[in-house]
DNA sequence: TATCAGGACGCCCTCTGCTGGTGCGCC
DNA sequence: AGGCGCACCAGCAGAGGGCGTCCTGATA
């Protein structure tokens, strides 16, 4: 193949600094957000740059350009990074040059159009001159970008004859890269190889082909001085943010702008520009009430509304009001319409918000992405991890005991603190208030559920009935403990065993009491064993329970078969065989539950298994 | 360019279940 | 005195509801 001859012309030259492209299938090196980038494929050493070295004089890298080529509508994106350089020489030869025009916006964004096949120029003013032309190559040997699997770029040191291996370009480069030479006369665009700083960059595109006839370039506004100076962190972010990878598709098609900092893409320049501001710390809008700053006027306005209490969006169904319309819509769904558009595919759960469904799904998958850094605990959402972290006091110390210049106000009273821990402790004094007071006695407690349970000591209500033995309890946890102990064959009780005499105790405190007199240290073991009286009693209960289970199961089975009357009769009459007046009620409820589950496909065998447990 | 509508994320809360400790009274 | 059941309580964790805030697509 013949080497590419480069004709370079302008004072300002746009150099292809780096090429990143999405290759054909199977060549992907990295794929993110639909963009696959080919990285760092260097040229072979024998590349010979036959170029217009004289045209390159004192070139200076000035602007960085990134180019995305869109060979097809939606699929692959070819990304180039260009840099503009300046040339003192105005010796320009335009023959064999392809032309690209660049519309520079605010010195940052550049969109490339293609009036001609290959030359690229900057459209900085109303009048274009050769000095503004940036060269992108051309020559006789042309290659289709679509067929380039590996692109390699070399910079040619200006005014230096091709001598180094690095500057031996094009042909072998192309060969190595798998370029396929196009026949002369085939319609094509070509960005030409360019020579500067011992690197020659080139990229070739096809023209007359919808796959390549539109290109978008973005030029950063960085300059040599900025590059030499160490920018501040914010500046660095901003500069990085300005470096984008853009894409322009076929005529009339949408452009896509890619953020180089995050995975954001947008087809709108305005949205893109607005997004880029999120990568800077620029917050020009100041709240005159608290001096807090905001990125946008809208955010400031919403914030000021929190000061003034202005909540323009009022709920028609209740007295709630909100700052934004979205809040009102969401509130309406939660409180009034109960519309839950996000439905779980694995259960009946539905939620108002997508994030809630996402969180819920983790209960199915078991995913626990939030790992505690101090123990093996992992949670399914951030809040639980945060709540868990309170159990690690060292974290606790750093977060809670640092001095806070800002006043930390108690949410329940006017008290103010400067230490978060003090605030929390103070607020606990409010929370620890025993707000629930019994109207029958002097008992008071902090939790309503405890008061509910306490009230039952006055009313005698025992709403929790054992389905197996009909024993009633005031608290569900007591019923559960009872059921495990006497009706669950798989239940293995914890036994606290005296290490001296071997006697077992069901509770540690009893062992402790015993050990004080026995002279042994208390030991905890899982050995079995109960008092004789207890064992005998348990055996009796189990015997009765087994009988009751069989009868009840019969009723359930009949219920499962659709014979509600028989089920009712079985559940009630058989239940009367056992002491306690609540069994029939409980059994009826159970029968109803069973029927509901039968409707969902639970088999009789499953029910019997449930009963056994 | 400003604004609206809606999504995404995070925070905080409640409800609930479970476990374990403690104290008391009865057998 | 030992054994046991019950009542009460604290603490942790699972699940989900509700809302504040920020961001973005669409549009006037």
XYZ file of C-alpha atoms (C1' of nucleotides) in Angstrom:
668
model
C 0.000 0.000 0.000
C 1.066 3.468 -0.570
C 1.716 5.652 2.345
C -0.603 8.432 3.126
C 0.522 11.789 2.049
C -0.558 14.537 4.281
C -1.281 18.000 3.274
C -1.625 20.301 6.145
C -2.469 23.818 6.035
C -3.886 25.897 8.647
C -2.775 27.788 11.619
C -5.164 25.812 13.578
C -5.034 22.160 13.174
C -7.250 19.628 14.639
C -5.359 16.562 15.461
C -6.890 13.255 16.130
C -5.488 12.647 19.514
C -6.961 9.344 20.262
C -9.339 7.062 18.652
C -11.872 5.124 20.504
C -14.308 3.258 18.501
C -16.777 0.561 18.874
C -15.578 -2.170 16.629
C -17.548 -4.812 14.984
C -18.932 -7.595 17.040
C -16.367 -9.676 18.697
C -13.888 -6.883 18.933
C -15.286 -5.211 21.953
C -12.778 -4.411 24.558
C -15.018 -2.540 26.853
C -18.641 -1.829 26.691
C -20.444 0.622 28.831
C -23.741 2.207 28.256
C -23.859 0.984 24.783
C -20.515 2.396 23.855
C -17.635 0.114 23.238
C -14.220 1.621 23.026
C -11.179 0.229 21.454
C -8.093 1.093 23.377
C -4.538 1.799 22.502
C -3.597 -0.090 19.444
C -0.202 1.193 18.466
C 1.166 1.208 15.021
C 3.886 -1.026 13.792
C 7.328 0.360 13.548
C 7.737 0.195 9.863
C 5.133 2.716 9.091
C 6.506 5.267 6.789
C 4.864 8.572 6.882
C 5.052 10.138 3.567
C 3.521 13.367 4.389
C 3.763 17.040 4.022
C 6.144 17.616 6.754
C 6.816 21.112 5.655
C 3.324 22.052 6.267
C 3.672 21.350 9.888
C 5.498 24.115 11.554
C 5.527 24.855 15.209
C 2.333 23.183 15.790
C 0.950 23.606 19.209
C -1.623 21.453 20.751
C -4.411 23.678 21.655
C -7.702 21.987 21.824
C -8.821 18.540 22.389
C -11.458 17.113 20.224
C -13.376 13.992 20.640
C -15.156 12.485 17.765
C -17.838 9.929 17.665
C -18.674 8.323 14.427
C -22.002 6.710 14.051
C -21.841 4.039 11.457
C -25.341 2.894 12.007
C -28.522 4.153 13.487
C -28.512 2.686 16.926
C -25.771 0.234 17.281
C -22.173 1.062 17.104
C -20.449 4.234 18.028
C -17.061 5.208 16.835
C -15.341 7.648 19.050
C -12.393 9.767 18.217
C -10.533 12.227 20.281
C -8.991 15.096 18.436
C -6.765 17.889 19.413
C -6.405 21.161 17.704
C -2.994 22.435 17.025
C -1.689 25.617 15.533
C 0.630 25.927 12.661
C 2.661 28.809 11.645
C 2.856 27.759 8.129
C 0.137 28.665 5.861
C 1.376 26.501 3.132
C -1.566 24.506 2.387
C -2.461 22.123 -0.206
C -6.026 21.277 -0.424
C -5.924 18.727 -3.064
C -6.910 15.318 -1.942
C -8.180 16.721 1.262
C -11.453 15.904 2.749
C -13.173 18.686 4.541
C -15.039 18.849 7.732
C -16.415 21.996 9.148
C -16.639 22.597 12.810
C -19.113 24.801 14.509
C -17.638 25.812 17.735
C -19.981 26.660 20.526
C -18.789 28.716 23.412
C -15.344 27.498 22.766
C -16.245 24.112 24.037
C -18.532 22.184 21.821
C -17.772 21.539 18.252
C -20.019 19.875 15.792
C -18.512 18.620 12.663
C -20.259 18.721 9.419
C -18.923 17.383 6.252
C -19.054 19.604 3.282
C -16.278 17.661 1.759
C -14.636 14.364 2.163
C -11.965 14.738 4.709
C -10.654 18.111 5.639
C -11.726 19.486 8.912
C -11.771 23.110 9.800
C -12.874 25.210 12.687
C -15.676 27.567 12.129
C -14.826 30.171 14.658
C -16.101 33.171 12.901
C -18.364 34.193 10.134
C -15.563 33.831 7.694
C -13.514 30.800 7.255
C -10.009 30.884 6.133
C -7.381 28.403 5.360
C -5.760 29.319 8.608
C -8.744 27.936 10.317
C -8.660 24.769 8.435
C -7.665 21.781 10.307
C -6.393 18.992 8.322
C -7.510 15.557 8.492
C -5.996 13.568 6.027
C -6.365 12.165 2.731
C -4.507 10.398 0.193
C -4.829 7.865 -2.349
C -4.956 4.898 -0.146
C -8.252 4.897 1.601
C -9.755 2.594 4.083
C -13.177 2.008 5.330
C -13.694 2.827 8.940
C -16.295 0.210 9.202
C -13.710 -2.332 8.347
C -11.174 -1.081 10.761
C -10.902 -3.405 13.608
C -7.984 -1.819 15.208
C -7.064 1.756 14.726
C -3.715 3.032 15.621
C -2.497 6.508 15.609
C 0.796 8.072 15.387
C 1.784 11.566 15.860
C 4.385 12.911 13.598
C 6.728 15.332 14.960
C 6.353 18.435 13.038
C 9.114 19.448 10.769
C 10.807 16.204 11.425
C 11.357 13.871 8.675
C 9.936 10.505 9.147
C 12.725 8.743 10.821
C 11.564 7.196 13.974
C 9.853 3.941 13.983
C 6.852 5.543 15.492
C 6.470 7.694 12.554
C 6.500 4.941 10.090
C 2.934 4.810 9.558
C 0.065 4.164 7.562
C 0.527 1.138 5.459
C 1.712 -1.361 7.905
C -0.436 0.310 10.428
C -3.363 -0.302 8.305
C -2.302 -3.788 7.643
C -1.822 -4.483 11.259
C -5.084 -2.904 12.038
C -6.788 -4.995 9.500
C -7.699 -2.152 7.295
C -9.052 -2.976 3.989
C -7.980 -0.834 1.179
C -10.683 0.731 -0.823
C -10.647 0.952 -4.487
C -9.993 4.277 -5.960
C -13.084 6.010 -6.996
C -15.059 4.492 -4.280
C -16.880 7.233 -2.555
C -15.428 7.849 0.804
C -14.529 10.285 3.454
C -11.264 10.152 5.104
C -9.757 11.859 8.010
C -6.192 11.993 7.281
C -3.177 11.105 9.185
C -1.619 14.035 10.847
C 1.793 14.557 12.080
C 2.874 16.222 15.210
C 4.635 15.484 18.432
C 5.814 12.183 17.153
C 2.344 10.968 16.869
C 0.425 10.582 13.749
C -3.263 10.296 14.113
C -5.549 9.341 11.443
C -8.946 8.028 10.998
C -10.766 7.048 7.924
C -14.398 7.129 7.269
C -16.616 6.257 4.442
C -18.779 8.788 2.808
C -21.799 8.367 0.737
C -22.684 5.799 3.225
C -25.197 6.350 5.912
C -22.842 4.753 8.317
C -20.413 7.527 8.384
C -21.597 10.608 6.712
C -22.211 12.484 9.883
C -19.717 13.149 12.575
C -19.879 15.089 15.754
C -16.834 16.510 17.364
C -16.470 18.043 20.747
C -13.567 20.281 21.434
C -12.477 21.010 24.924
C -11.496 24.549 25.678
C -8.343 23.558 27.410
C -5.201 25.121 26.146
C -1.561 24.625 26.580
C -1.291 26.817 29.610
C -4.081 25.057 31.345
C -2.549 21.762 30.639
C 0.737 22.812 32.014
C -0.659 24.236 35.143
C -2.046 21.975 37.726
C -5.700 22.665 37.846
C -7.667 22.702 41.015
C -9.825 19.749 41.803
C -12.900 21.569 40.729
C -11.264 22.722 37.581
C -10.131 19.251 36.880
C -13.627 17.979 37.237
C -14.941 20.687 35.079
C -12.332 20.096 32.466
C -12.982 16.431 32.544
C -16.640 17.094 32.311
C -16.115 19.154 29.240
C -14.350 16.365 27.554
C -17.136 14.524 25.942
C -17.769 11.952 23.388
C -20.446 12.918 21.055
C -22.165 11.324 18.239
C -24.006 12.539 15.269
C -25.967 10.246 13.140
C -27.255 10.376 9.674
C -28.795 13.442 8.283
C -31.803 14.464 10.249
C -31.193 11.880 12.907
C -30.682 12.728 16.544
C -27.336 13.587 17.976
C -26.202 11.901 21.103
C -23.954 13.580 23.613
C -21.982 11.460 25.976
C -20.680 12.641 29.303
C -17.129 11.643 29.888
C -17.460 11.688 33.638
C -20.470 9.483 34.053
C -22.597 7.344 31.819
C -25.032 10.080 31.005
C -26.078 10.498 27.411
C -28.511 12.889 25.896
C -29.739 13.732 22.480
C -30.138 17.359 23.443
C -27.358 19.812 23.761
C -29.297 21.766 26.353
C -29.813 18.734 28.502
C -26.231 17.800 28.062
C -25.012 21.221 29.102
C -27.316 21.225 32.041
C -26.058 17.828 33.052
C -22.437 18.882 32.824
C -23.081 21.462 35.475
C -23.768 18.654 37.892
C -20.102 17.732 37.661
C -18.986 21.074 38.882
C -19.304 22.639 42.272
C -20.756 25.734 40.798
C -23.789 26.805 42.787
C -24.418 30.406 41.956
C -27.873 30.719 43.455
C -27.756 31.839 47.062
C -30.499 31.561 49.627
C -30.566 34.901 51.395
C -32.113 33.297 54.459
C -29.572 30.626 55.253
C -26.769 31.333 52.751
C -27.038 27.891 51.294
C -26.246 27.792 47.603
C -27.938 25.921 44.799
C -27.202 24.956 41.277
C -30.405 26.138 39.731
C -33.033 28.727 40.333
C -35.668 26.060 40.655
C -33.781 24.332 43.418
C -33.310 27.626 45.177
C -36.976 28.448 44.864
C -37.995 25.096 46.282
C -35.551 25.570 49.092
C -36.831 29.039 49.915
C -40.298 27.556 50.019
C -39.131 25.345 52.861
C -38.219 28.499 54.764
C -41.432 30.286 54.037
C -43.604 27.255 54.325
C -44.899 27.845 50.861
C -46.416 24.660 49.563
C -48.368 25.542 46.488
C -49.539 22.034 45.652
C -52.375 21.207 48.006
C -54.078 17.876 48.272
C -57.804 17.964 47.563
C -58.476 14.969 49.765
C -56.621 15.981 52.878
C -54.856 18.973 54.302
C -51.437 18.032 53.088
C -49.534 20.357 50.808
C -46.271 20.025 48.947
C -43.563 22.041 47.325
C -43.658 20.208 44.025
C -46.374 18.649 41.946
C -44.563 15.359 41.914
C -44.766 15.137 45.652
C -48.483 15.716 45.509
C -48.976 13.021 42.901
C -47.003 10.559 44.928
C -48.818 11.491 48.096
C -52.146 10.996 46.368
C -51.137 7.532 45.323
C -49.956 6.623 48.779
C -52.846 8.022 50.707
C -55.867 8.243 48.493
C -55.900 6.406 45.195
C -53.574 3.631 46.349
C -52.447 3.280 42.804
C -49.396 1.048 42.762
C -48.046 0.753 39.271
C -44.932 -1.191 40.159
C -45.850 -4.824 40.638
C -43.651 -7.678 41.750
C -43.546 -10.578 39.323
C -42.893 -13.045 42.107
C -45.594 -12.111 44.582
C -48.534 -9.839 44.956
C -46.543 -6.931 46.206
C -47.010 -3.663 44.428
C -45.610 -0.276 45.189
C -46.082 3.340 44.381
C -42.426 3.835 43.582
C -40.023 1.828 41.511
C -37.359 2.065 44.155
C -39.643 0.336 46.610
C -40.209 -2.522 44.241
C -36.493 -2.766 43.697
C -35.988 -2.960 47.418
C -38.735 -5.505 47.773
C -37.310 -7.768 45.092
C -34.206 -8.169 47.211
C -36.341 -10.020 49.725
C -36.913 -12.599 47.005
C -33.426 -12.749 45.632
C -31.713 -12.566 48.991
C -29.451 -9.910 47.641
C -27.735 -7.941 50.368
C -25.569 -5.416 48.649
C -24.849 -3.266 51.663
C -22.080 -4.901 53.623
C -21.117 -3.847 57.105
C -17.457 -2.973 57.200
C -17.062 -4.198 60.743
C -18.898 -7.474 60.799
C -20.439 -10.007 58.479
C -23.800 -8.359 58.467
C -25.145 -7.196 55.157
C -28.436 -5.511 54.560
C -30.815 -5.142 51.688
C -31.010 -1.403 51.890
C -28.925 1.444 53.088
C -31.074 2.358 56.007
C -30.827 -1.037 57.649
C -27.100 -0.971 57.336
C -27.045 2.481 58.829
C -29.273 1.314 61.627
C -27.098 -1.706 62.157
C -23.990 0.431 62.350
C -25.285 1.905 65.542
C -24.442 -1.394 67.162
C -20.781 -0.734 66.482
C -20.019 1.871 69.066
C -16.692 3.019 67.554
C -18.548 4.299 64.542
C -20.876 5.690 66.950
C -18.166 7.757 68.594
C -16.963 9.443 65.451
C -20.379 10.262 64.184
C -21.977 11.308 67.363
C -19.362 12.985 69.485
C -17.807 15.453 67.131
C -18.537 19.078 67.912
C -21.041 20.652 65.599
C -20.841 24.369 65.041
C -24.396 24.379 63.855
C -27.113 24.234 66.414
C -28.774 20.871 66.679
C -32.334 21.384 67.727
C -34.465 18.904 69.579
C -37.436 17.909 67.553
C -39.641 17.710 70.602
C -38.696 20.795 72.580
C -36.701 24.044 72.188
C -33.481 22.516 73.516
C -30.365 23.043 71.420
C -27.140 21.039 71.364
C -23.777 21.054 69.634
C -23.074 17.371 69.924
C -25.174 14.912 68.063
C -24.901 12.335 70.787
C -26.177 14.784 73.368
C -29.052 15.629 71.106
C -29.963 12.007 70.608
C -29.715 11.266 74.283
C -31.893 14.230 75.021
C -34.445 13.210 72.451
C -34.495 9.782 73.988
C -35.763 11.350 77.144
C -38.786 12.306 75.133
C -39.033 8.955 73.497
C -38.583 7.177 76.810
C -41.520 8.960 78.208
C -44.085 6.365 79.088
C -46.793 7.917 77.064
C -49.132 4.974 77.318
C -50.850 4.857 80.672
C -53.253 2.165 81.794
C -56.673 3.471 82.734
C -57.204 0.574 85.102
C -54.001 0.781 87.107
C -50.827 2.782 87.441
C -49.008 0.878 84.749
C -47.394 2.938 82.014
C -45.195 1.986 79.117
C -43.462 3.389 76.075
C -44.905 1.155 73.423
C -48.518 0.834 72.495
C -48.200 -2.864 71.866
C -47.113 -3.360 75.434
C -50.108 -1.463 76.676
C -52.354 -3.566 74.485
C -50.923 -6.688 76.048
C -51.182 -5.223 79.509
C -54.817 -4.289 79.098
C -55.530 -7.943 78.539
C -54.443 -8.645 82.079
C -57.466 -6.591 83.120
C -59.917 -7.872 80.570
C -58.771 -11.461 80.742
C -58.655 -11.596 77.002
C -56.408 -14.261 75.566
C -56.812 -13.991 71.855
C -53.991 -16.317 70.869
C -55.169 -19.902 70.874
C -53.092 -22.959 70.259
C -54.609 -24.875 67.391
C -53.297 -28.123 68.765
C -54.277 -28.074 72.424
C -56.619 -25.119 72.615
C -54.544 -23.351 75.217
C -54.961 -19.606 75.122
C -52.391 -16.850 75.576
C -52.402 -13.140 75.908
C -49.375 -12.689 73.721
C -48.594 -14.233 70.425
C -44.998 -14.806 71.329
C -46.131 -16.889 74.255
C -48.295 -18.952 71.963
C -45.393 -19.380 69.600
C -43.121 -20.475 72.397
C -45.746 -22.863 73.621
C -46.310 -24.344 70.195
C -42.624 -24.863 69.584
C -42.170 -26.459 72.931
C -45.067 -28.849 72.954
C -46.167 -29.352 69.385
C -43.139 -28.923 67.211
C -41.338 -32.214 66.867
C -38.363 -30.493 65.332
C -37.956 -28.079 68.174
C -34.813 -28.634 70.211
C -34.990 -26.666 73.424
C -31.938 -24.997 74.813
C -30.908 -26.584 78.056
C -28.619 -24.983 80.576
C -26.799 -27.823 82.244
C -25.095 -27.734 85.582
C -21.508 -28.715 85.060
C -21.273 -30.180 88.513
C -24.368 -32.250 88.990
C -25.512 -32.492 85.381
C -28.947 -31.119 86.107
C -30.516 -29.309 83.221
C -32.424 -26.041 83.303
C -34.551 -24.390 80.690
C -33.470 -20.934 81.729
C -30.102 -19.572 82.467
C -31.275 -17.740 85.546
C -32.489 -20.961 87.065
C -29.151 -22.568 86.451
C -27.528 -19.542 87.954
C -29.658 -19.843 91.033
C -28.917 -23.521 91.219
C -25.191 -23.067 90.756
C -24.971 -20.674 93.631
C -25.986 -23.475 95.902
C -24.493 -26.350 94.002
C -21.140 -24.635 93.870
C -20.640 -25.042 90.166
C -20.153 -22.468 87.500
C -23.103 -22.298 85.222
C -22.618 -23.953 81.912
C -24.664 -23.727 78.837
C -25.212 -26.768 76.757
C -27.679 -28.067 74.326
C -28.153 -31.309 76.129
C -31.679 -32.506 76.402
C -33.478 -33.313 79.539
C -36.280 -31.955 81.601
C -37.711 -32.509 84.944
C -39.735 -35.644 85.325
C -42.882 -33.706 85.980
C -42.399 -31.573 82.964
C -41.678 -34.495 80.724
C -44.759 -36.295 81.875
C -46.875 -33.247 81.394
C -45.438 -32.640 78.005
C -46.147 -36.185 76.970
C -49.753 -35.794 78.019
C -50.143 -32.577 76.112
C -48.510 -34.019 73.067
C -50.765 -37.029 73.166
C -53.831 -34.839 73.274
C -52.407 -32.537 70.701
C -51.752 -35.352 68.294
C -55.307 -36.482 68.593
C -56.523 -32.945 68.088
C -54.292 -32.483 65.099
C -55.686 -35.526 63.388
C -59.227 -34.424 63.939
C -58.521 -30.900 62.886
C -56.620 -32.100 59.876
C -59.606 -34.134 58.888
C -61.688 -31.005 59.016
C -59.126 -29.129 56.979
C -59.000 -31.859 54.443
C -62.726 -31.750 54.058
C -62.521 -28.029 53.729
C -59.894 -28.472 51.104
C -62.255 -30.737 49.246
C -64.895 -28.082 49.286
C -67.134 -29.503 51.959
C -67.370 -26.466 54.158
C -70.172 -27.847 56.259
C -68.273 -30.973 57.078
C -65.203 -28.942 57.752
C -67.122 -26.693 60.071
C -68.570 -29.625 61.873
C -65.252 -31.344 62.160
C -63.545 -28.276 63.379
C -66.130 -27.451 65.977
C -67.295 -30.768 67.263
C -63.871 -32.248 67.412
C -62.581 -29.131 68.978
C -64.994 -29.539 71.836
C -63.118 -32.586 72.868
C -60.420 -30.330 74.181
C -60.535 -27.981 77.090
C -60.983 -24.326 76.381
C -63.748 -22.477 74.692
C -61.792 -20.799 71.931
C -60.789 -23.739 69.869
C -63.886 -23.724 67.661
C -63.360 -20.088 66.812
C -59.737 -20.564 66.083
C -60.484 -23.627 64.030
C -63.054 -21.796 61.984
C -60.529 -19.128 61.272
C -57.996 -21.727 60.393
C -60.445 -23.448 58.125
C -61.076 -20.218 56.326
C -57.363 -19.679 55.976
C -56.917 -23.176 54.714
C -59.638 -22.722 52.177
C -57.936 -19.588 50.992
C -54.697 -21.429 50.632
C -56.398 -24.320 48.915
C -57.672 -21.854 46.400
C -54.059 -20.985 45.788
C -53.139 -24.547 45.070
C -52.148 -25.903 48.435
C -52.722 -29.623 48.543
C -54.241 -31.608 51.351
C -50.922 -33.260 51.936
C -49.329 -29.897 52.317
C -51.989 -28.936 54.789
C -51.406 -32.057 56.796
C -47.721 -31.337 56.807
C -48.453 -27.845 57.963
C -50.601 -29.283 60.671
C -47.908 -31.639 61.781
C -45.658 -28.723 62.333
C -34.163 29.357 28.765
C -37.620 28.392 32.075
C -40.789 25.305 33.579
C -43.343 21.099 34.297
C -43.787 16.247 35.152
C -41.908 12.311 36.574
C -38.083 9.179 37.927
C -34.322 8.073 41.097
C -32.210 8.136 45.352
C -31.916 8.615 50.123
C -33.612 9.295 54.712
C -36.546 8.392 58.392
C -40.232 6.287 60.265
C -43.547 2.519 61.841
C -44.971 -2.108 62.289
C -43.750 -6.544 63.221
C -41.192 -10.802 64.527
C -37.770 -12.767 67.121
C -34.546 -13.403 70.906
C -33.018 -12.894 75.349
C -32.946 -10.899 80.126
C -35.303 -9.976 84.425
C -38.582 -10.277 88.114
C -42.378 -12.368 90.271
C -45.576 -15.779 91.845
C -47.214 -20.440 92.075
C -46.524 -25.369 92.657
C -35.333 -24.553 97.251
C -36.034 -25.884 92.791
C -38.803 -25.739 88.728
C -41.732 -23.468 85.912
C -44.933 -20.128 83.632
C -46.061 -15.554 82.935
C -45.448 -10.574 82.382
C -42.619 -7.049 81.014
C -38.979 -5.057 78.644
C -34.915 -4.088 75.489
C -32.615 -4.693 71.386
C -31.968 -6.130 66.659
C -33.549 -6.927 62.197
C -36.998 -7.483 58.126
C -40.263 -5.233 55.485
C -42.561 -1.527 53.819
C -44.664 3.431 53.837
C -44.027 8.235 53.251
C -41.659 12.161 52.001
C -37.625 15.492 50.698
C -34.434 16.425 47.300
C -32.125 16.226 43.051
C -31.982 15.279 38.303
C -33.647 14.768 33.550
C -36.775 14.524 29.409
C -40.037 17.139 27.308
C -42.063 21.298 26.114
C -43.692 26.072 26.039
